[in-house]
Short mmCIF file of C-alpha atoms in Angstrom, two decimals:
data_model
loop_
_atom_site.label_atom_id
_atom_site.label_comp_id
_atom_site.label_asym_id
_atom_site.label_seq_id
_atom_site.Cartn_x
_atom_site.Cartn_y
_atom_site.Cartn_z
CA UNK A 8 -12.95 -24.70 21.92
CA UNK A 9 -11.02 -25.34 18.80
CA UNK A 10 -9.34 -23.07 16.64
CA UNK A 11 -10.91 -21.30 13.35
CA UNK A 12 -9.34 -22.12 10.29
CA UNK A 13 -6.91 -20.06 8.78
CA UNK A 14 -8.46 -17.42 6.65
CA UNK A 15 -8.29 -17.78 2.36
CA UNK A 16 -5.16 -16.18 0.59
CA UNK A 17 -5.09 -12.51 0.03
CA UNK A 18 -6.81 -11.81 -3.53
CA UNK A 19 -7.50 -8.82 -5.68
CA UNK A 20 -11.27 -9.16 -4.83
CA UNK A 21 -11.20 -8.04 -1.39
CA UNK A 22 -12.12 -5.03 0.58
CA UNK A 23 -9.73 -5.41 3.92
CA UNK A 24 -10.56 -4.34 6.98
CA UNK A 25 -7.98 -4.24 9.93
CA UNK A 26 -8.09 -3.63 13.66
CA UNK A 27 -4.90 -2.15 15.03
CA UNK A 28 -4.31 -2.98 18.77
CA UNK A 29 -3.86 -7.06 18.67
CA UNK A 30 -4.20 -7.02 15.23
CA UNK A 31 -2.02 -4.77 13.44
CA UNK A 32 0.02 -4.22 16.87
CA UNK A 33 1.00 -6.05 20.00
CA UNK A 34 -1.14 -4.35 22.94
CA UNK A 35 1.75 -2.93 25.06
CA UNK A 36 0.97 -1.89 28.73
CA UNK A 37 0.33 2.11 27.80
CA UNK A 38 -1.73 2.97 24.39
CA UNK A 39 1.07 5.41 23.96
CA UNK A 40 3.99 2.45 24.21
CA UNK A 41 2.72 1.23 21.10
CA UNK A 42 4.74 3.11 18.08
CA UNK A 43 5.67 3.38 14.49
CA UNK A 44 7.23 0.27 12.75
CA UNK A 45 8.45 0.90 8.92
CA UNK A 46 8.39 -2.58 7.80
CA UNK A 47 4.89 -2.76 8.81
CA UNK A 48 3.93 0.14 7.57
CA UNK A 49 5.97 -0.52 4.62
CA UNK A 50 3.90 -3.64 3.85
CA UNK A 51 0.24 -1.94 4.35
CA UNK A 52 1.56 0.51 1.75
CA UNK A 53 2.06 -2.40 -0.53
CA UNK A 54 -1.40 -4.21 0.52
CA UNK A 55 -2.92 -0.68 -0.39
CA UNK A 56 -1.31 -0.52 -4.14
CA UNK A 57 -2.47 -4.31 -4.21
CA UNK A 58 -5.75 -3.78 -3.16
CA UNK A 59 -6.53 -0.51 -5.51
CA UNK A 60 -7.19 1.17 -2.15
CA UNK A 61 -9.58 -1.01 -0.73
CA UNK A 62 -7.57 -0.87 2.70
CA UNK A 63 -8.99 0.48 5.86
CA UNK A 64 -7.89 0.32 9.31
CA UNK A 65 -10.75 0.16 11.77
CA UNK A 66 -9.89 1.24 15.34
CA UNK A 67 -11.09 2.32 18.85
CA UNK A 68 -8.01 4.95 18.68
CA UNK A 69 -8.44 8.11 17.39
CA UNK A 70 -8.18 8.83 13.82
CA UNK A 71 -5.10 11.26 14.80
CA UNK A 72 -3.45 8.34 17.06
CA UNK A 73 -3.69 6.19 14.01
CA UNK A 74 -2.23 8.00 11.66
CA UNK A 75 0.92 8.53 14.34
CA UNK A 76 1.44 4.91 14.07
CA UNK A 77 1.03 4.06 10.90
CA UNK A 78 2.97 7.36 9.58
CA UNK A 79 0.30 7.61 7.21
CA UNK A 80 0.63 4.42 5.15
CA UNK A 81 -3.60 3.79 5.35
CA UNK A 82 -5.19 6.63 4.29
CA UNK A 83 -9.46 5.34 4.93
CA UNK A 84 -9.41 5.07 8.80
CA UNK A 85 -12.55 4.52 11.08
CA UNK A 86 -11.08 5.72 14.57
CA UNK A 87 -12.82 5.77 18.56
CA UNK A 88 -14.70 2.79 17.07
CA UNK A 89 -17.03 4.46 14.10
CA UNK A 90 -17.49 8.14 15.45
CA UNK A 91 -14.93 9.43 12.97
CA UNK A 92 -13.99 8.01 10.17
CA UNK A 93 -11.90 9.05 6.41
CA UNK A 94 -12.96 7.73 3.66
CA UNK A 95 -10.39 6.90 0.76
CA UNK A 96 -10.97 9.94 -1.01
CA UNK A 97 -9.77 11.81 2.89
CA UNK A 98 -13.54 13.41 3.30
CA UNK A 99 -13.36 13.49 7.43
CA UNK A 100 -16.84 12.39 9.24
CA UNK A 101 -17.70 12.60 13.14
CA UNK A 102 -20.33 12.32 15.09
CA UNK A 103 -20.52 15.39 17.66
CA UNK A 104 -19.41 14.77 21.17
CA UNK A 105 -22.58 13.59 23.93
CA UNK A 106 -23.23 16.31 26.39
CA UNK A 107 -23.16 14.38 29.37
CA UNK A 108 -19.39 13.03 28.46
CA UNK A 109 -18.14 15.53 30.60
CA UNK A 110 -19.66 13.96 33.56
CA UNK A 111 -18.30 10.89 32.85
CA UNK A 112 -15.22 11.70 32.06
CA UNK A 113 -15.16 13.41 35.39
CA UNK A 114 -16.23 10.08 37.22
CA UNK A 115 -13.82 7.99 35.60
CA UNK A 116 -10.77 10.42 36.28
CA UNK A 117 -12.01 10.44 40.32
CA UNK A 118 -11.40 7.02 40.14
CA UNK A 119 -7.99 6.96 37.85
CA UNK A 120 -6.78 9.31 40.66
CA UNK A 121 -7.34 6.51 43.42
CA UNK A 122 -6.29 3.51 41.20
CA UNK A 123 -2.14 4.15 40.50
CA UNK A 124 -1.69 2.54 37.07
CA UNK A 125 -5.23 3.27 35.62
CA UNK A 126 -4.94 5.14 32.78
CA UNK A 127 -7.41 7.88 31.66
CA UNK A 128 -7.97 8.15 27.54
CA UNK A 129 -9.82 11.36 26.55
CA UNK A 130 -11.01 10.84 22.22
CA UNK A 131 -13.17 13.67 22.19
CA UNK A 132 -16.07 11.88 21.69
CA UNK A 133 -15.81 9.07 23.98
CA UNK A 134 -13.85 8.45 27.31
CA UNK A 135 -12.10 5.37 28.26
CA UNK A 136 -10.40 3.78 31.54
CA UNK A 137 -7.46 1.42 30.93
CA UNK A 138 -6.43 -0.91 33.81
CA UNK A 139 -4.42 -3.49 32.36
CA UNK A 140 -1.93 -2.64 35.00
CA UNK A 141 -4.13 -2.97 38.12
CA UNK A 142 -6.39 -5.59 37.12
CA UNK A 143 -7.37 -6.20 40.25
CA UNK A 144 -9.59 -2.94 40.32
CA UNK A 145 -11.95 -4.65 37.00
CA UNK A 146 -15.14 -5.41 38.88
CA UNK A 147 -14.87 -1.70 39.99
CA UNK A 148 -14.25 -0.01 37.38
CA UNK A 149 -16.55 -2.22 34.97
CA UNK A 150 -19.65 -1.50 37.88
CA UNK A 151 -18.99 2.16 37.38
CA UNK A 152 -18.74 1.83 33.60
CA UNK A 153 -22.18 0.34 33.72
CA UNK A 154 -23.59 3.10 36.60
CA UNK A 155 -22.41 5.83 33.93
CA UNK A 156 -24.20 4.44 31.18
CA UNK A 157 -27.59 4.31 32.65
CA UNK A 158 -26.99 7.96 34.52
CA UNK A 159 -25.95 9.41 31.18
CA UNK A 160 -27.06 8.18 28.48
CA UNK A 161 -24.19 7.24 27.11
CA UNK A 162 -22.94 3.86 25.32
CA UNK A 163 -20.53 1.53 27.52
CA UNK A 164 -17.97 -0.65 25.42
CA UNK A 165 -16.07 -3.06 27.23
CA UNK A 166 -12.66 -4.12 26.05
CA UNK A 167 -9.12 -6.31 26.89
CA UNK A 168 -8.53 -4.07 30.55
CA UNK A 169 -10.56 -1.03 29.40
CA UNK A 170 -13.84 0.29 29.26
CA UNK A 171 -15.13 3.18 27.39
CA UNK A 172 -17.96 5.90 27.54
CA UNK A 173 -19.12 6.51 24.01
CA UNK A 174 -21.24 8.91 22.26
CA UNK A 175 -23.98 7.31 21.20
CA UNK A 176 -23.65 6.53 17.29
CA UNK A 177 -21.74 4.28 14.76
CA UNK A 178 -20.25 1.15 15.35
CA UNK A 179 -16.96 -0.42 13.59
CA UNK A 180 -19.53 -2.51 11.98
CA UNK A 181 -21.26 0.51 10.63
CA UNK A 182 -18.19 2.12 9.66
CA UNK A 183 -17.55 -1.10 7.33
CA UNK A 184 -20.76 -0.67 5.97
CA UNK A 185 -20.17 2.70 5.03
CA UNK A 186 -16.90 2.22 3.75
CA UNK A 187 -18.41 -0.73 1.25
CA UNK A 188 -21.29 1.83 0.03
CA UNK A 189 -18.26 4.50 -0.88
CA UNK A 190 -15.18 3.73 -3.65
CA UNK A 191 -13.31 2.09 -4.34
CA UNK A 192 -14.74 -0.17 -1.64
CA UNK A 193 -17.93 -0.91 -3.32
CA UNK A 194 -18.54 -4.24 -4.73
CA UNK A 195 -15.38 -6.52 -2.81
CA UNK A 196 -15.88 -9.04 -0.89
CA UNK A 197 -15.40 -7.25 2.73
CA UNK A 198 -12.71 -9.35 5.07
CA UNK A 199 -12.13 -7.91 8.45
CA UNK A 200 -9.45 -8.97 11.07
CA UNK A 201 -9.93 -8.04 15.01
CA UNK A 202 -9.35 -9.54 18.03
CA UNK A 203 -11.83 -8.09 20.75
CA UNK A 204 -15.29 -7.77 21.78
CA UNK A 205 -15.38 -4.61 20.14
CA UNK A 206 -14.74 -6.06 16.47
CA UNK A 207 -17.97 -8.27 16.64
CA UNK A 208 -20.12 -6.26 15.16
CA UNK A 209 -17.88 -5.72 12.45
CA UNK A 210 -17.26 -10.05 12.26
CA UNK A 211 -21.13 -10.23 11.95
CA UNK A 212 -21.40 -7.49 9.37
CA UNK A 213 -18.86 -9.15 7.11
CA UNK A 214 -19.89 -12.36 7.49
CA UNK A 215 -23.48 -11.46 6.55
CA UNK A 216 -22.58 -9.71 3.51
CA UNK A 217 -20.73 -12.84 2.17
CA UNK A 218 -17.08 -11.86 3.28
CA UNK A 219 -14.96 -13.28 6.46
CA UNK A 220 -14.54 -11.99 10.21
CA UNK A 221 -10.93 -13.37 11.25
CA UNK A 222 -10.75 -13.51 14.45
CA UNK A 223 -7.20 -12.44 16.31
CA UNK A 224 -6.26 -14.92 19.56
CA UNK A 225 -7.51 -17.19 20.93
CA UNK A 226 -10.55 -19.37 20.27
CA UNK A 227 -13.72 -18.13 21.87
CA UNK A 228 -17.61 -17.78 21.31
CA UNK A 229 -17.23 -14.98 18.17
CA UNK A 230 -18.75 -14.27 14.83
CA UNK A 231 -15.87 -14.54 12.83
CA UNK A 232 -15.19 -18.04 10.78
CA UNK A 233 -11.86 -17.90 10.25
CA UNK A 234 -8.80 -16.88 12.75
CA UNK A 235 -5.28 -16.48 13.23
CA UNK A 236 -2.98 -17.26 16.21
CA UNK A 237 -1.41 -13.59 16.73
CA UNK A 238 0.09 -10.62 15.46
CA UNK A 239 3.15 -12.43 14.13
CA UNK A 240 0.61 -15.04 12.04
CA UNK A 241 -1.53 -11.57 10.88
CA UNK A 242 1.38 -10.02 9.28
CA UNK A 243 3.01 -13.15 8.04
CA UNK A 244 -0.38 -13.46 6.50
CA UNK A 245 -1.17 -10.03 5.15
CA UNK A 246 2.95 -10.79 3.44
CA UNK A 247 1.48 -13.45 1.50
CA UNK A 248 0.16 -12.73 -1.42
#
């Protein structure tokens, strides 16, 4: 498949929208390895003042985790994928944890306890299972994932070595949307950079609404027209302007 074309030059016109994990951040081997870097964080704080506040990060982390990272230097944050999310002006909005996460939560962690080097992520509203370190357990873990959503009711996102039991609710695509119906959002031409599965809905959103998905990696089947090799090529990118 061959590689997307590099995405247009920053410009005052845009409302930016960036992933964290393999976006913002090299995925490490633990969610927890991955940790505060001021000349990153230094630069979004720039992008931000650039941007009039049209900055957003847009993550399957928590809201909380995010703000550990980044020290604060994004201030609108859509965390666990949509459920929560800040708006510019800081007003906080979640969707209420499902009742039958408990169950599944429960499931998953009987099976992190059998599987050394599975990880178990409790976000309050939605329960994940990272096995990037025994990825020989995926077929597994992803038939249980699937066995939980249709027992529960609840939503199953697959990821890069994780999947995740979600309250049913908002998407990162709808937490774009409702980011660009807010200020000072409203009325820029939406760009949003990702790299997994997760961020399609967010690539089709943008794309539809007459901005750019950008897609993180390596080529594959996606929604996004433009792309960028890696991490390295997303901040080099984001420095340019």
């Amino acid at each position: 498949m061959m590689p997307l074309r590099s995405p247009n030059p920053l410009s005052r016109d845009m409302a930016l929208f960036l992933d964290l994990d393999g976006t913002l951040a090299t995925i490490a081997p633990l969610p927890s390895d991955v940790q505060p870097n001021s000349e990153r964080n230094a630069l979004l704080m720039r992008l931000r003042e650039f941007l009039d506040g049209r900055l957003a990060v847009v993550s399957g982390r928590t809201i909380f985790d995010v703000d550990r990272i980044l020290n604060g230097s994004v201030i609108a944050v859509a965390g666990t994928h949509g459920l929560e999310r800040r708006s510019a002006s800081g007003e906080i909005h979640r969707t209420p944890p499902h009742p039958r996460l408990a169950d599944a939560r429960n499931a998953l962690a009987a099976l992190a306890r059998t599987r050394a080097g599975s990880l178990l992520e409790d976000k309050g509203a939605s329960v994940a299972l990272h096995y990037r370190s025994v990825p020989q357990a995926e077929d597994e873990i992803r038939a249980l994932g699937r066995n939980l959503a249709e027992a529960t009711g609840l939503s199953l996102q697959e990821g890069k070595m994780v999947i995740e039991l979600r309250t049913p609710g908002p998407g990162k695509g709808d937490a774009i949307a409702a980011f660009m119906d807010e200020a000072p959002f409203k009325g820029a031409r939406p760009v949003f950079l990702g790299d997994d599965l997760t961020d399609e809905h967010g690539f089709e959103l943008v794309e539809c609404a007459g901005g750019e998905g950008v897609l993180v990696g390596s080529p594959r089947e996606t929604h996004a027209s433009r792309g960028l090799t890696d991490v390295d090529a997303v901040l080099a990118w984001l420095s340019d302007y």
